[in-house]
């Protein structure tokens, strides 16, 4: 993706990674996975897919407008997740954040993008304020709410269903309505949890 110069979304992501403060110096651009000792917090591909999801329902006038919107969104999200800035400043290790918290992993970034698209559609003037709720969510990997959503059989899952279920939980915390498809996936999870119990 990084080297595809015909893909506008890749160009947007390249500029976003270079210009948006939350991502500066924290993005692995060469590999799709982060090693345990990596100083990076995000992968380029995770930001690419998350930003595509964010902009999927709006039609910015041009690349600059899309970049401005994406940058505003990600900087607002980052302001609610202080660990991102602490890693950037070298106060905590990225490996520690990735091990204990889920909010820098691809599944959650993609979910943030989906939630952002819904927020921009439903509340184009008040979306920034509503993202304040992100700071109140327990992002610990051990939080039982993520079991079956972002964490499947003890591991983070990037499956489409996991992205939707993670986005559903965040949407509910922000007071956003679930779509019919969101509700179907949510009902399936609830049935599985009930059957397991």
CSV table of C-alpha atoms in Angstrom, one decimal:
chain,number,residue,atom,x,y,z
A,1,UNK,CA,0.0,0.0,0.0
A,2,UNK,CA,2.8,2.4,1.0
A,3,UNK,CA,4.3,2.4,-2.4
A,4,UNK,CA,1.2,2.5,-4.5
A,5,UNK,CA,1.3,6.0,-5.9
A,6,UNK,CA,-1.9,5.6,-8.0
A,7,UNK,CA,-4.0,5.0,-4.9
A,8,UNK,CA,-5.4,8.2,-3.5
A,9,UNK,CA,-6.1,6.6,-0.2
A,10,UNK,CA,-2.5,5.4,0.1
A,11,UNK,CA,-1.3,9.0,-0.7
A,12,UNK,CA,-3.7,10.4,1.9
A,13,UNK,CA,-2.4,7.9,4.5
A,14,UNK,CA,1.2,8.7,3.7
A,15,UNK,CA,0.5,12.4,4.3
A,16,UNK,CA,-1.6,11.7,7.4
A,17,UNK,CA,1.2,9.6,9.0
A,18,UNK,CA,3.7,12.4,8.2
A,19,UNK,CA,1.5,15.3,9.4
A,20,UNK,CA,-0.8,14.1,12.2
A,21,UNK,CA,0.8,14.4,15.6
A,22,UNK,CA,-0.6,11.1,17.0
A,23,UNK,CA,1.1,9.1,14.3
A,24,UNK,CA,4.4,11.0,13.9
A,25,UNK,CA,7.3,8.6,14.5
A,26,UNK,CA,5.0,5.8,15.7
A,27,UNK,CA,4.1,4.1,12.4
A,28,UNK,CA,5.7,1.0,11.0
A,29,UNK,CA,5.7,1.5,7.3
A,30,UNK,CA,7.7,-1.6,6.1
A,31,UNK,CA,5.8,-4.5,7.8
A,32,UNK,CA,2.2,-5.3,8.5
A,33,UNK,CA,3.0,-6.6,11.9
A,34,UNK,CA,4.9,-5.1,14.8
A,35,UNK,CA,7.6,-7.1,16.5
A,36,UNK,CA,7.5,-7.3,20.3
A,37,UNK,CA,10.4,-4.9,20.6
A,38,UNK,CA,9.3,-2.4,18.0
A,39,UNK,CA,9.2,1.2,19.1
A,40,UNK,CA,6.2,1.7,16.8
A,41,UNK,CA,2.7,1.7,18.0
A,42,UNK,CA,0.8,1.4,14.7
A,43,UNK,CA,1.2,-0.2,11.3
A,44,UNK,CA,0.7,1.8,8.1
A,45,UNK,CA,-1.9,-0.7,6.8
A,46,UNK,CA,-4.0,-0.4,10.0
A,47,UNK,CA,-4.1,3.4,9.6
A,48,UNK,CA,-4.9,3.0,5.9
A,49,UNK,CA,-7.9,0.7,6.5
A,50,UNK,CA,-9.1,2.7,9.5
A,51,UNK,CA,-9.0,6.0,7.5
A,52,UNK,CA,-10.7,4.4,4.5
A,53,UNK,CA,-13.5,3.4,6.9
A,54,UNK,CA,-13.7,6.9,8.4
A,55,UNK,CA,-14.0,8.5,5.0
A,56,UNK,CA,-16.2,5.8,3.4
A,57,UNK,CA,-19.5,7.8,3.7
A,58,UNK,CA,-18.4,11.3,3.0
A,59,UNK,CA,-17.2,12.9,-0.2
A,60,UNK,CA,-14.5,15.4,0.6
A,61,UNK,CA,-13.9,17.9,-2.2
A,62,UNK,CA,-10.3,16.8,-2.7
A,63,UNK,CA,-7.3,15.1,-1.1
A,64,UNK,CA,-6.5,18.2,1.1
A,65,UNK,CA,-10.1,18.3,2.4
A,66,UNK,CA,-10.0,14.6,3.1
A,67,UNK,CA,-6.6,14.9,4.9
A,68,UNK,CA,-7.9,17.8,7.0
A,69,UNK,CA,-11.0,15.8,8.1
A,70,UNK,CA,-8.9,12.6,8.8
A,71,UNK,CA,-6.3,14.6,10.7
A,72,UNK,CA,-8.9,16.3,12.8
A,73,UNK,CA,-10.6,13.0,13.6
A,74,UNK,CA,-7.4,11.1,14.6
A,75,UNK,CA,-6.0,14.0,16.6
A,76,UNK,CA,-9.3,14.2,18.5
A,77,UNK,CA,-9.3,10.5,19.2
A,78,UNK,CA,-5.7,10.7,20.3
A,79,UNK,CA,-6.5,13.5,22.8
A,80,UNK,CA,-8.7,10.9,24.6
A,81,UNK,CA,-6.1,8.2,24.7
A,82,UNK,CA,-3.1,9.6,26.6
A,83,UNK,CA,-1.0,6.5,26.2
A,84,UNK,CA,-0.4,7.3,22.6
A,85,UNK,CA,1.2,10.6,23.5
A,86,UNK,CA,3.1,9.0,26.3
A,87,UNK,CA,4.6,6.5,23.9
A,88,UNK,CA,5.5,9.3,21.4
A,89,UNK,CA,7.3,11.2,24.2
A,90,UNK,CA,9.2,8.0,25.3
A,91,UNK,CA,7.5,7.9,28.7
A,92,UNK,CA,6.2,4.4,28.3
A,93,UNK,CA,7.2,1.6,25.9
A,94,UNK,CA,5.0,0.9,22.9
A,95,UNK,CA,5.3,-2.8,23.6
A,96,UNK,CA,3.8,-2.2,27.1
A,97,UNK,CA,0.8,-0.4,25.6
A,98,UNK,CA,0.3,-3.0,22.9
A,99,UNK,CA,0.5,-5.8,25.4
A,100,UNK,CA,-1.9,-4.3,28.0
A,101,UNK,CA,-4.3,-2.1,26.0
A,102,UNK,CA,-6.1,-2.7,22.7
A,103,UNK,CA,-6.7,0.8,21.5
A,104,UNK,CA,-3.6,0.9,19.2
A,105,UNK,CA,-4.3,-2.4,17.5
A,106,UNK,CA,-5.7,-2.7,13.9
A,107,UNK,CA,-9.1,-4.0,14.9
A,108,UNK,CA,-9.8,-1.1,17.2
A,109,UNK,CA,-8.3,1.5,14.8
A,110,UNK,CA,-10.6,0.1,12.1
A,111,UNK,CA,-13.5,0.3,14.5
A,112,UNK,CA,-12.7,3.9,15.3
A,113,UNK,CA,-12.9,4.6,11.6
A,114,UNK,CA,-16.3,3.0,11.3
A,115,UNK,CA,-17.5,4.9,14.4
A,116,UNK,CA,-16.1,8.1,13.0
A,117,UNK,CA,-18.0,7.7,9.7
A,118,UNK,CA,-21.2,7.3,11.7
A,119,UNK,CA,-20.4,10.3,13.8
A,120,UNK,CA,-19.6,12.5,10.9
A,121,UNK,CA,-22.9,11.5,9.2
A,122,UNK,CA,-25.1,11.8,12.3
A,123,UNK,CA,-23.5,14.7,14.1
A,124,UNK,CA,-21.3,16.7,11.7
A,125,UNK,CA,-21.1,19.7,14.2
A,126,UNK,CA,-20.8,17.9,17.5
A,127,UNK,CA,-18.7,14.9,16.8
A,128,UNK,CA,-15.5,16.2,18.5
A,129,UNK,CA,-17.3,16.6,21.9
A,130,UNK,CA,-18.9,13.2,21.7
A,131,UNK,CA,-15.5,11.5,21.3
A,132,UNK,CA,-14.7,12.6,24.9
A,133,UNK,CA,-16.4,9.3,26.0
A,134,UNK,CA,-13.4,7.4,24.6
A,135,UNK,CA,-11.4,8.4,27.7
A,136,UNK,CA,-14.0,6.7,29.9
A,137,UNK,CA,-13.8,3.3,28.2
A,138,UNK,CA,-11.6,0.6,29.8
A,139,UNK,CA,-9.3,-0.4,26.9
A,140,UNK,CA,-7.5,-3.2,28.9
A,141,UNK,CA,-7.1,-6.3,27.0
A,142,UNK,CA,-8.4,-8.1,30.1
A,143,UNK,CA,-11.7,-6.2,30.1
A,144,UNK,CA,-14.4,-8.9,29.7
A,145,UNK,CA,-16.4,-6.6,27.4
A,146,UNK,CA,-13.8,-7.3,24.6
A,147,UNK,CA,-14.1,-11.1,24.8
A,148,UNK,CA,-15.8,-12.2,21.6
A,149,UNK,CA,-15.4,-8.7,20.1
A,150,UNK,CA,-11.9,-7.6,19.7
A,151,UNK,CA,-10.4,-10.5,21.6
A,152,UNK,CA,-11.2,-14.0,20.3
A,153,UNK,CA,-9.8,-17.1,22.0
A,154,UNK,CA,-7.4,-14.9,23.9
A,155,UNK,CA,-6.0,-13.1,20.8
A,156,UNK,CA,-6.8,-9.9,19.0
A,157,UNK,CA,-8.8,-10.6,15.9
A,158,UNK,CA,-8.9,-8.4,12.8
A,159,UNK,CA,-11.8,-10.3,11.3
A,160,UNK,CA,-14.6,-8.1,9.8
A,161,UNK,CA,-17.0,-9.4,12.5
A,162,UNK,CA,-14.6,-8.4,15.3
A,163,UNK,CA,-14.3,-4.9,13.8
A,164,UNK,CA,-18.1,-4.6,13.6
A,165,UNK,CA,-18.5,-5.8,17.2
A,166,UNK,CA,-15.8,-3.5,18.6
A,167,UNK,CA,-17.4,-0.6,16.7
A,168,UNK,CA,-20.8,-1.5,18.0
A,169,UNK,CA,-19.6,-1.3,21.6
A,170,UNK,CA,-18.0,2.1,21.0
A,171,UNK,CA,-21.1,3.4,19.1
A,172,UNK,CA,-23.3,2.4,22.1
A,173,UNK,CA,-21.0,4.2,24.5
A,174,UNK,CA,-21.2,7.3,22.3
A,175,UNK,CA,-25.0,7.0,22.0
A,176,UNK,CA,-25.0,6.2,18.3
A,177,UNK,CA,-27.7,3.9,16.9
A,178,UNK,CA,-26.7,0.5,15.4
A,179,UNK,CA,-27.5,-0.2,11.8
A,180,UNK,CA,-29.6,-3.3,10.9
A,181,UNK,CA,-26.3,-5.1,10.0
A,182,UNK,CA,-24.6,-4.0,13.2
A,183,UNK,CA,-27.6,-5.3,15.2
A,184,UNK,CA,-27.5,-8.7,13.4
A,185,UNK,CA,-23.9,-9.2,14.2
A,186,UNK,CA,-24.5,-8.1,17.8
A,187,UNK,CA,-27.4,-10.5,18.2
A,188,UNK,CA,-25.2,-13.3,16.9
A,189,UNK,CA,-22.6,-12.6,19.6
A,190,UNK,CA,-25.2,-12.5,22.3
A,191,UNK,CA,-26.6,-15.8,21.2
A,192,UNK,CA,-23.1,-17.3,21.2
A,193,UNK,CA,-22.4,-16.0,24.7
A,194,UNK,CA,-25.7,-17.2,25.9
A,195,UNK,CA,-25.1,-20.7,24.4
A,196,UNK,CA,-21.6,-20.8,26.0
A,197,UNK,CA,-23.0,-20.0,29.4
